Short mmCIF file of C-alpha atoms in Angstrom, two decimals:
data_model
loop_
_atom_site.label_atom_id
_atom_site.label_comp_id
_atom_site.label_asym_id
_atom_site.label_seq_id
_atom_site.Cartn_x
_atom_site.Cartn_y
_atom_site.Cartn_z
CA MET A 18 15.52 -7.56 -40.26
CA TRP A 19 14.22 -4.21 -38.52
CA THR A 20 10.45 -5.31 -37.95
CA LYS A 21 11.33 -8.56 -37.25
CA ALA A 22 12.97 -7.96 -34.13
CA LEU A 23 10.78 -4.94 -32.90
CA ASP A 24 7.88 -8.09 -33.38
CA ALA A 25 10.53 -10.51 -31.30
CA MET A 26 10.77 -7.31 -28.54
CA LEU A 27 7.31 -7.07 -28.43
CA ARG A 28 6.25 -10.75 -27.94
CA HIS A 29 8.59 -10.58 -25.46
CA LEU A 30 7.23 -7.79 -23.42
CA PHE A 31 3.16 -7.74 -23.81
CA ARG A 32 2.20 -10.89 -22.42
CA GLN A 33 -0.54 -9.04 -20.62
CA GLY A 34 -3.93 -7.70 -22.59
CA GLU A 35 -3.46 -6.72 -25.91
CA LEU A 36 -1.43 -5.08 -28.34
CA THR A 37 -2.03 -4.51 -31.74
CA VAL A 38 0.05 -2.79 -33.71
CA THR A 39 -0.26 -2.06 -37.79
CA TYR A 40 3.36 -1.77 -39.19
CA PRO A 41 4.21 0.91 -41.62
CA GLU A 42 4.04 -1.63 -44.07
CA GLY A 43 0.64 -2.09 -43.49
CA MET A 44 1.49 -6.02 -41.49
CA THR A 45 -0.88 -5.87 -38.78
CA ARG A 46 0.50 -7.83 -34.86
CA ARG A 47 -1.28 -8.83 -32.24
CA TYR A 48 0.85 -9.51 -28.69
CA GLY A 49 -0.56 -10.08 -24.68
CA ASP A 50 -2.70 -13.06 -24.09
CA GLY A 51 -6.21 -10.75 -25.10
CA ARG A 52 -7.45 -10.62 -22.29
CA GLY A 53 -8.04 -7.13 -20.68
CA GLU A 54 -6.76 -3.77 -22.01
CA ARG A 55 -6.68 -3.34 -25.43
CA VAL A 56 -5.01 -0.87 -27.69
CA ALA A 57 -4.42 -0.20 -30.87
CA LEU A 58 -1.61 1.83 -32.76
CA CYS A 59 -0.46 2.70 -35.65
CA LEU A 60 3.48 3.22 -37.00
CA HIS A 61 4.24 6.24 -40.07
CA ASP A 62 7.45 5.60 -40.34
CA PRO A 63 9.24 2.79 -41.91
CA THR A 64 12.54 3.53 -39.25
CA LEU A 65 9.97 3.38 -36.27
CA PRO A 66 11.05 -0.57 -36.06
CA ARG A 67 14.17 0.25 -36.14
CA ARG A 68 14.27 3.01 -34.08
CA ILE A 69 12.06 1.37 -31.02
CA VAL A 70 14.52 -1.61 -30.98
CA LEU A 71 17.68 0.27 -29.97
CA SER A 72 15.89 2.95 -27.92
CA PRO A 73 12.01 2.30 -26.69
CA ASP A 74 11.49 5.58 -25.11
CA MET A 75 13.43 7.75 -27.59
CA ALA A 76 11.65 6.59 -30.64
CA VAL A 77 8.10 5.68 -28.63
CA GLY A 78 8.34 9.50 -27.40
CA GLU A 79 9.36 11.21 -29.87
CA ALA A 80 7.25 9.31 -32.71
CA TYR A 81 4.21 10.31 -30.77
CA MET A 82 5.20 13.73 -30.22
CA ASP A 83 5.54 14.20 -33.79
CA GLY A 84 2.41 11.90 -34.57
CA ARG A 85 4.16 9.14 -37.34
CA LEU A 86 3.04 6.86 -34.24
CA THR A 87 -0.85 7.55 -33.55
CA ILE A 88 -3.20 5.40 -30.75
CA GLU A 89 -6.36 4.56 -31.67
CA GLY A 90 -8.80 6.81 -29.55
CA ASP A 91 -5.79 8.77 -28.52
CA ASP A 92 -5.30 6.86 -25.75
CA LEU A 93 -2.03 6.97 -24.22
CA TYR A 94 -2.73 6.23 -20.60
CA GLY A 95 -4.21 2.94 -21.76
CA PHE A 96 -1.07 2.76 -24.08
CA LEU A 97 1.16 3.45 -21.09
CA GLY A 98 0.15 1.96 -19.12
CA LEU A 99 -0.02 -1.42 -21.17
CA ALA A 100 3.06 -0.60 -21.43
CA ILE A 101 5.02 0.15 -18.31
CA ARG A 102 2.88 -3.07 -16.38
CA ASN A 103 4.07 -5.67 -19.06
CA ILE A 104 8.01 -4.05 -19.08
CA ALA A 105 7.97 -3.99 -15.56
CA ALA A 106 6.78 -7.77 -14.87
CA GLN A 107 8.93 -8.74 -18.05
CA GLY A 108 12.21 -6.56 -17.63
CA GLN A 109 14.04 -6.63 -21.59
CA PRO A 110 14.51 -9.14 -24.05
CA TRP A 111 17.96 -10.44 -24.13
CA PHE A 112 18.80 -8.62 -27.39
CA ARG A 113 18.39 -5.46 -26.13
CA ARG A 114 20.80 -6.09 -22.43
CA PRO A 115 23.76 -5.15 -23.53
CA LEU A 116 22.15 -1.81 -25.29
CA VAL A 117 21.18 -1.10 -21.31
CA MET A 118 24.40 -2.12 -20.46
CA GLY A 119 26.01 0.63 -21.82
CA ARG A 120 23.62 3.21 -21.09
CA HIS A 121 24.14 1.89 -17.84
CA LEU A 122 27.56 1.99 -17.76
CA LEU A 123 28.16 5.93 -19.14
CA ARG A 124 25.61 7.49 -17.00
CA TYR A 125 27.76 9.19 -15.23
CA LEU A 126 28.77 11.14 -17.78
CA GLY A 127 25.47 12.54 -18.58
CA GLN A 128 24.65 13.38 -14.89
CA PHE A 129 27.82 15.51 -14.99
CA ASN A 130 26.61 19.04 -13.64
CA PRO A 131 29.21 20.51 -12.33
CA VAL A 132 28.09 24.64 -12.04
CA GLY A 133 27.88 25.86 -14.90
CA ARG A 134 26.24 22.63 -16.69
CA ALA A 135 23.78 22.24 -13.91
CA ARG A 136 22.12 26.03 -14.29
CA SER A 137 21.47 24.81 -17.89
CA ASN A 138 20.21 21.94 -16.95
CA VAL A 139 18.09 23.61 -14.78
CA ALA A 140 16.70 26.69 -17.52
CA HIS A 141 15.83 24.39 -20.22
CA HIS A 142 12.65 22.95 -17.46
CA TYR A 143 12.03 26.00 -14.58
CA ASP A 144 12.87 28.56 -16.74
CA LEU A 145 9.70 28.06 -19.52
CA SER A 146 6.83 30.48 -19.46
CA GLY A 147 5.75 31.17 -15.82
CA GLU A 148 2.33 30.89 -18.49
CA LEU A 149 2.61 27.16 -18.60
CA TYR A 150 3.56 26.23 -14.95
CA ASP A 151 -0.10 28.48 -13.67
CA LEU A 152 -2.25 25.73 -16.18
CA PHE A 153 -1.48 22.70 -13.52
CA LEU A 154 -0.01 23.74 -10.74
CA ASP A 155 -1.58 24.45 -6.88
CA LYS A 156 -1.66 27.79 -6.66
CA ASP A 157 1.59 27.97 -4.11
CA ARG A 158 3.13 26.56 -6.93
CA GLN A 159 3.75 22.81 -5.55
CA TYR A 160 6.25 21.33 -8.27
CA SER A 161 6.65 17.92 -6.16
CA CYS A 162 4.65 15.63 -4.11
CA ALA A 163 1.18 16.39 -2.38
CA TYR A 164 0.47 14.42 0.76
CA PHE A 165 -2.66 13.25 0.60
CA ARG A 166 -3.95 12.38 3.54
CA ASP A 167 -6.95 11.75 2.49
CA PRO A 168 -7.87 10.64 -1.28
CA ASP A 169 -10.92 12.51 -2.17
CA MET A 170 -8.17 16.16 -0.54
CA THR A 171 -7.77 18.83 -3.41
CA LEU A 172 -4.19 19.40 -4.83
CA GLU A 173 -3.94 22.77 -2.87
CA ALA A 174 -4.87 21.07 0.13
CA ALA A 175 -2.32 17.92 -0.29
CA GLN A 176 -0.14 20.53 -1.09
CA GLU A 177 -0.71 22.18 2.21
CA ALA A 178 -0.28 19.38 3.57
CA LYS A 179 2.47 17.94 2.13
CA LYS A 180 4.33 21.56 4.01
CA GLN A 181 2.77 20.42 7.36
CA HIS A 182 3.90 16.98 6.96
CA ILE A 183 7.44 18.45 6.92
CA ALA A 184 7.57 21.01 8.90
CA GLY A 185 6.81 19.17 11.59
CA LYS A 186 9.76 16.63 10.49
CA LEU A 187 11.96 19.93 11.53
CA LEU A 188 10.89 20.82 14.61
CA LEU A 189 10.89 24.59 14.02
CA GLU A 190 10.35 26.94 16.40
CA PRO A 191 10.76 30.62 16.18
CA GLY A 192 13.69 32.61 15.17
CA MET A 193 15.01 29.40 13.62
CA ARG A 194 17.93 29.95 10.31
CA VAL A 195 16.56 27.87 7.69
CA LEU A 196 18.23 26.96 4.67
CA ASP A 197 15.56 25.87 1.68
CA ILE A 198 17.85 24.16 -1.27
CA GLY A 199 16.26 24.52 -4.48
CA CYS A 200 13.58 26.22 -3.28
CA GLY A 201 11.89 26.72 -6.58
CA TRP A 202 9.36 29.24 -6.71
CA GLY A 203 9.24 30.51 -2.62
CA GLY A 204 6.28 28.13 -2.19
CA MET A 205 8.10 25.60 1.12
CA GLY A 206 10.47 29.17 2.45
CA LEU A 207 7.30 31.69 2.71
CA THR A 208 5.02 28.79 4.49
CA LEU A 209 8.06 28.33 6.95
CA ALA A 210 7.73 32.16 7.72
CA ARG A 211 4.98 32.75 7.54
CA ASP A 212 3.58 29.74 9.88
CA TYR A 213 6.29 29.20 11.44
CA GLY A 214 8.41 32.68 12.01
CA ALA A 215 11.69 30.81 10.11
CA GLU A 216 14.07 32.78 8.39
CA VAL A 217 14.91 30.94 5.33
CA VAL A 218 17.80 31.37 2.57
CA GLY A 219 16.14 29.87 -0.54
CA VAL A 220 18.35 29.03 -3.42
CA THR A 221 17.63 28.56 -6.99
CA LEU A 222 19.43 28.87 -10.66
CA SER A 223 16.61 29.48 -12.58
CA ARG A 224 15.91 32.79 -13.42
CA GLU A 225 12.38 32.79 -14.15
CA GLN A 226 11.72 30.76 -10.55
CA HIS A 227 13.87 33.30 -8.43
CA ALA A 228 11.95 36.75 -9.59
CA MET A 229 8.84 34.95 -8.87
CA ALA A 230 9.94 33.94 -5.01
CA GLN A 231 11.11 37.43 -4.65
CA ALA A 232 8.24 38.97 -5.35
CA ARG A 233 5.75 36.38 -3.98
CA ALA A 234 7.85 36.98 -0.49
CA GLY A 235 7.78 41.10 -1.15
CA ALA A 236 3.58 40.72 -1.82
CA ALA A 237 3.68 38.71 1.41
CA GLY A 238 5.76 41.04 3.91
CA LEU A 239 8.19 38.25 4.25
CA SER A 240 11.53 40.15 2.05
CA ASP A 241 12.70 40.44 6.17
CA LYS A 242 12.34 36.80 7.11
CA VAL A 243 13.12 35.46 3.59
CA ASP A 244 16.25 35.68 1.53
CA PHE A 245 15.93 34.06 -1.77
CA ARG A 246 18.85 34.25 -3.68
CA LEU A 247 19.75 33.31 -7.36
CA MET A 248 23.06 31.17 -6.61
CA ASP A 249 24.57 27.14 -6.04
CA TYR A 250 23.87 25.64 -3.42
CA ARG A 251 27.26 24.61 -3.29
CA HIS A 252 28.01 28.35 -3.25
CA VAL A 253 26.21 29.08 0.07
CA GLU A 254 27.88 29.77 2.81
CA GLY A 255 27.36 29.36 7.42
CA THR A 256 25.07 27.34 8.43
CA PHE A 257 21.81 27.21 9.52
CA ASP A 258 19.21 25.20 12.29
CA ARG A 259 17.47 23.47 9.20
CA VAL A 260 18.53 22.89 5.80
CA VAL A 261 15.65 21.40 3.99
CA SER A 262 15.54 20.48 0.03
CA VAL A 263 11.90 19.26 -1.60
CA GLY A 264 12.63 18.09 -5.09
CA MET A 265 15.74 19.48 -6.31
CA PHE A 266 17.80 16.04 -5.23
CA GLU A 267 16.96 14.81 -8.38
CA HIS A 268 19.23 17.30 -10.03
CA VAL A 269 21.96 16.64 -8.00
CA GLY A 270 23.22 13.79 -9.86
CA THR A 271 25.22 10.45 -9.20
CA PRO A 272 28.65 11.69 -9.41
CA HIS A 273 27.77 14.28 -7.02
CA TYR A 274 26.23 13.05 -4.48
CA GLY A 275 28.98 13.26 -1.61
CA GLU A 276 29.58 16.85 -2.32
CA TYR A 277 25.60 17.51 -2.00
CA PHE A 278 25.70 15.34 1.91
CA ARG A 279 29.17 17.10 2.42
CA ASN A 280 27.78 20.63 1.81
CA VAL A 281 24.38 19.73 3.76
CA ARG A 282 26.60 18.70 6.54
CA ALA A 283 28.05 22.13 5.73
CA ARG A 284 25.80 24.42 6.54
CA LEU A 285 23.89 22.48 9.63
CA HIS A 286 24.72 23.02 13.34
CA ASP A 287 25.52 20.81 14.96
CA ASP A 288 22.22 20.02 16.63
CA GLY A 289 20.36 20.68 13.47
CA VAL A 290 18.37 18.86 11.29
CA ALA A 291 18.00 17.87 7.48
CA LEU A 292 14.82 16.73 5.80
CA ILE A 293 15.70 15.33 1.85
CA HIS A 294 12.42 15.03 -0.35
CA THR A 295 13.39 13.28 -3.59
CA ILE A 296 11.99 10.99 -6.38
CA GLY A 297 13.46 7.49 -5.29
CA ARG A 298 13.10 4.03 -6.95
CA CYS A 299 12.31 0.81 -5.10
CA GLU A 300 15.27 -1.24 -6.69
CA ARG A 301 19.02 -1.20 -7.87
CA PRO A 302 20.24 1.79 -9.40
CA GLY A 303 19.47 1.97 -12.84
CA VAL A 304 19.33 4.79 -14.94
CA THR A 305 17.65 7.91 -16.90
CA SER A 306 15.02 8.16 -19.58
CA PRO A 307 16.90 9.13 -22.84
CA TRP A 308 13.22 10.61 -23.67
CA ILE A 309 13.42 12.19 -20.55
CA ALA A 310 16.78 13.58 -20.10
CA LYS A 311 16.38 14.48 -23.71
CA TYR A 312 13.46 16.59 -24.02
CA ILE A 313 12.67 17.07 -19.38
CA PHE A 314 14.77 16.90 -16.77
CA PRO A 315 18.67 16.84 -18.59
CA GLY A 316 21.16 15.88 -16.00
CA GLY A 317 18.72 13.98 -13.54
CA TYR A 318 17.93 11.31 -12.34
CA VAL A 319 15.98 8.88 -10.06
CA PRO A 320 18.03 7.35 -6.73
CA ALA A 321 17.84 3.88 -5.47
CA LEU A 322 17.41 4.88 -1.86
CA SER A 323 20.76 2.85 -1.19
CA GLU A 324 23.10 4.92 -3.92
CA ALA A 325 21.03 7.94 -1.75
CA THR A 326 22.44 6.59 1.61
CA HIS A 327 25.81 5.22 0.83
CA ALA A 328 26.53 9.05 0.32
CA VAL A 329 25.35 9.70 3.90
CA GLU A 330 26.96 6.93 5.37
CA GLY A 331 29.82 9.20 3.91
CA GLN A 332 29.10 12.28 5.82
CA ASP A 333 29.31 13.03 10.19
CA LEU A 334 25.79 12.48 9.37
CA PHE A 335 22.70 10.43 11.53
CA THR A 336 19.43 8.86 9.09
CA THR A 337 17.18 9.19 11.90
CA ASP A 338 14.28 8.22 10.23
CA VAL A 339 13.22 7.27 6.74
CA GLU A 340 9.88 7.79 5.49
CA ILE A 341 8.77 6.36 1.68
CA TRP A 342 5.50 7.96 -0.18
CA ARG A 343 3.62 5.14 -2.52
CA LEU A 344 1.29 6.39 -4.67
CA HIS A 345 0.73 10.21 -3.75
CA TYR A 346 2.97 11.20 -6.51
CA ALA A 347 0.61 9.07 -8.93
CA GLU A 348 -2.14 11.46 -8.07
CA THR A 349 -0.44 14.40 -7.88
CA LEU A 350 0.48 13.71 -11.16
CA LYS A 351 -2.99 12.77 -12.58
CA HIS A 352 -4.51 16.18 -11.04
CA TRP A 353 -1.57 18.11 -12.72
CA HIS A 354 -2.58 16.50 -15.78
CA ASP A 355 -6.01 16.46 -15.54
CA ARG A 356 -5.83 20.76 -15.24
CA PHE A 357 -4.05 20.51 -18.02
CA MET A 358 -5.64 19.20 -20.32
CA ALA A 359 -8.60 21.52 -18.93
CA ASN A 360 -6.17 24.48 -20.07
CA ILE A 361 -4.93 22.74 -23.25
CA ASP A 362 -5.44 25.30 -25.76
CA LYS A 363 -4.38 27.37 -23.48
CA ALA A 364 -0.85 25.93 -23.73
CA ARG A 365 -1.44 25.93 -27.58
CA ALA A 366 -1.27 29.26 -27.41
CA LEU A 367 1.93 29.76 -25.26
CA TYR A 368 3.73 27.06 -27.42
CA ASP A 369 1.99 24.78 -30.40
CA GLU A 370 0.56 21.19 -30.39
CA ARG A 371 3.95 18.90 -30.50
CA PHE A 372 4.96 21.27 -27.49
CA CYS A 373 1.66 20.11 -25.84
CA ARG A 374 1.46 15.96 -26.82
CA MET A 375 5.00 15.76 -25.51
CA TRP A 376 4.23 17.44 -22.57
CA ARG A 377 0.84 15.83 -22.07
CA TYR A 378 3.25 12.18 -22.66
CA TYR A 379 5.66 13.51 -19.79
CA LEU A 380 3.07 13.48 -17.03
CA ILE A 381 0.55 10.29 -18.06
CA ALA A 382 4.48 8.66 -18.88
CA SER A 383 4.69 9.98 -14.97
CA GLU A 384 1.75 9.03 -13.41
CA LEU A 385 1.66 5.51 -14.09
CA THR A 386 5.66 4.58 -13.85
CA PHE A 387 4.71 5.27 -10.04
CA ARG A 388 0.83 3.24 -10.44
CA PHE A 389 3.15 -0.08 -12.29
CA ASN A 390 7.14 0.60 -11.51
CA ARG A 391 8.82 0.88 -8.48
CA GLN A 392 8.88 4.38 -8.32
CA VAL A 393 7.96 6.37 -5.04
CA VAL A 394 9.05 8.69 -2.87
CA PHE A 395 12.07 9.39 -0.41
CA GLN A 396 12.25 11.40 2.59
CA LEU A 397 15.47 10.86 4.17
CA GLN A 398 15.59 12.96 7.50
CA LEU A 399 19.77 13.45 8.91
CA SER A 400 21.06 15.47 11.96
CA PRO A 401 24.91 14.80 12.74
CA GLN A 402 23.36 14.35 17.08
CA GLN A 403 21.88 11.24 17.41
CA ASP A 404 18.72 12.76 19.55
CA ALA A 405 18.12 15.68 17.98
CA VAL A 406 14.90 14.46 17.21
CA PRO A 407 12.70 12.21 19.04
CA LEU A 408 12.94 9.04 19.00
CA THR A 409 9.14 7.90 17.87
CA ARG A 410 7.20 9.89 15.21
CA ASP A 411 4.72 10.11 18.03
CA TYR A 412 5.46 13.92 17.84
CA LEU A 413 4.23 14.12 14.09
CA TYR A 414 0.63 12.55 14.69
CA PRO A 415 -0.14 14.16 18.45
CA ALA A 416 -3.38 12.38 19.17
CA PRO A 417 -6.93 13.59 19.42
CA VAL A 418 -8.02 15.33 23.16
CA GLU A 419 -10.13 12.80 23.35
CA ASP A 420 -8.30 10.05 22.92
CA MET A 421 -5.34 11.48 25.57
CA CYS A 422 -8.73 12.07 27.81
CA HIS A 423 -9.35 7.84 27.28
CA ALA A 424 -5.46 7.46 28.56
CA ALA A 425 -6.20 9.27 31.23
CA GLU A 426 -9.34 7.60 32.61
#
């Protein structure tokens, strides 16, 4: 029965390209129109058809990690690219829609992140060995979307461009106090203090990140300018000229969106400016992949723009600018994957083969979701005061000197 159900599901989903599946009992079936990309995989576990029908993301991810599902030539890029493109185009078959609806109804339980649970969720991912992140991130340890002004930029240059772009939107002046919510390993806070003269308070729930951020501040001679704290953003007191949050909103959880933006507003001076940078979905609200929730980001969720802006509307805040970055994160993840694979032996020494297969699956699936399935990055600029920022984006893109000379003529 389950083999027939999986066969029907794959016939519904795969309309483009060709997917060849060898089932546990030895039967081989082909799906798609036979044109374009071709991928072959083999299912080695007789329970896989049932598992895949009931929870495709979880079953396929775990089976790949464990070697119970193998891909010809280990072409994970090819398989996930073919799968994500077809799933985005076709949607779920009718008999899986009740399961998806049930997950949607229960998503608030999975995203309920009070302080204690938020700390545990953060530790699951960010308190992994610091050596792991050295294998694929840039030297500044920017673990969020880079900004490729030029497609040929190095990862380091694109991450520096990201920080400069965000600093531009914050309209910083020397001596301004900045709150960095989810400060990571300290790269953004150190940049704002060193290059823009800001006084920064950065907060994180990760012990590993906090220890490294403090050490970096000391080594850079910026301990008097940057105060990194191991604490929840909800426990911060006082007001600031600016609030910045990069790659943290994905961990807040939908039940806490109102609470999050209430805290942003409470921390801002009346003429202050906030910049919230988050992964987002260009479609209606959805659910987190159960595989991602279990193995990578427990409690995490990628918001629809409507969910984020609805929460903003309940506060005394103007949305002064919304910018959408398309494909920048796909390019960032490609760099991360290539660096990780170049250091795969070091990763195996830190963990094991199963972990390396899990991490590779995470990086590739994430990249291809940005390429083929309506995932982007949102930047929300917010202020309690309508005219706290210029009325056009010209301040972000100053004209070259020669252009101004021509205009004067």
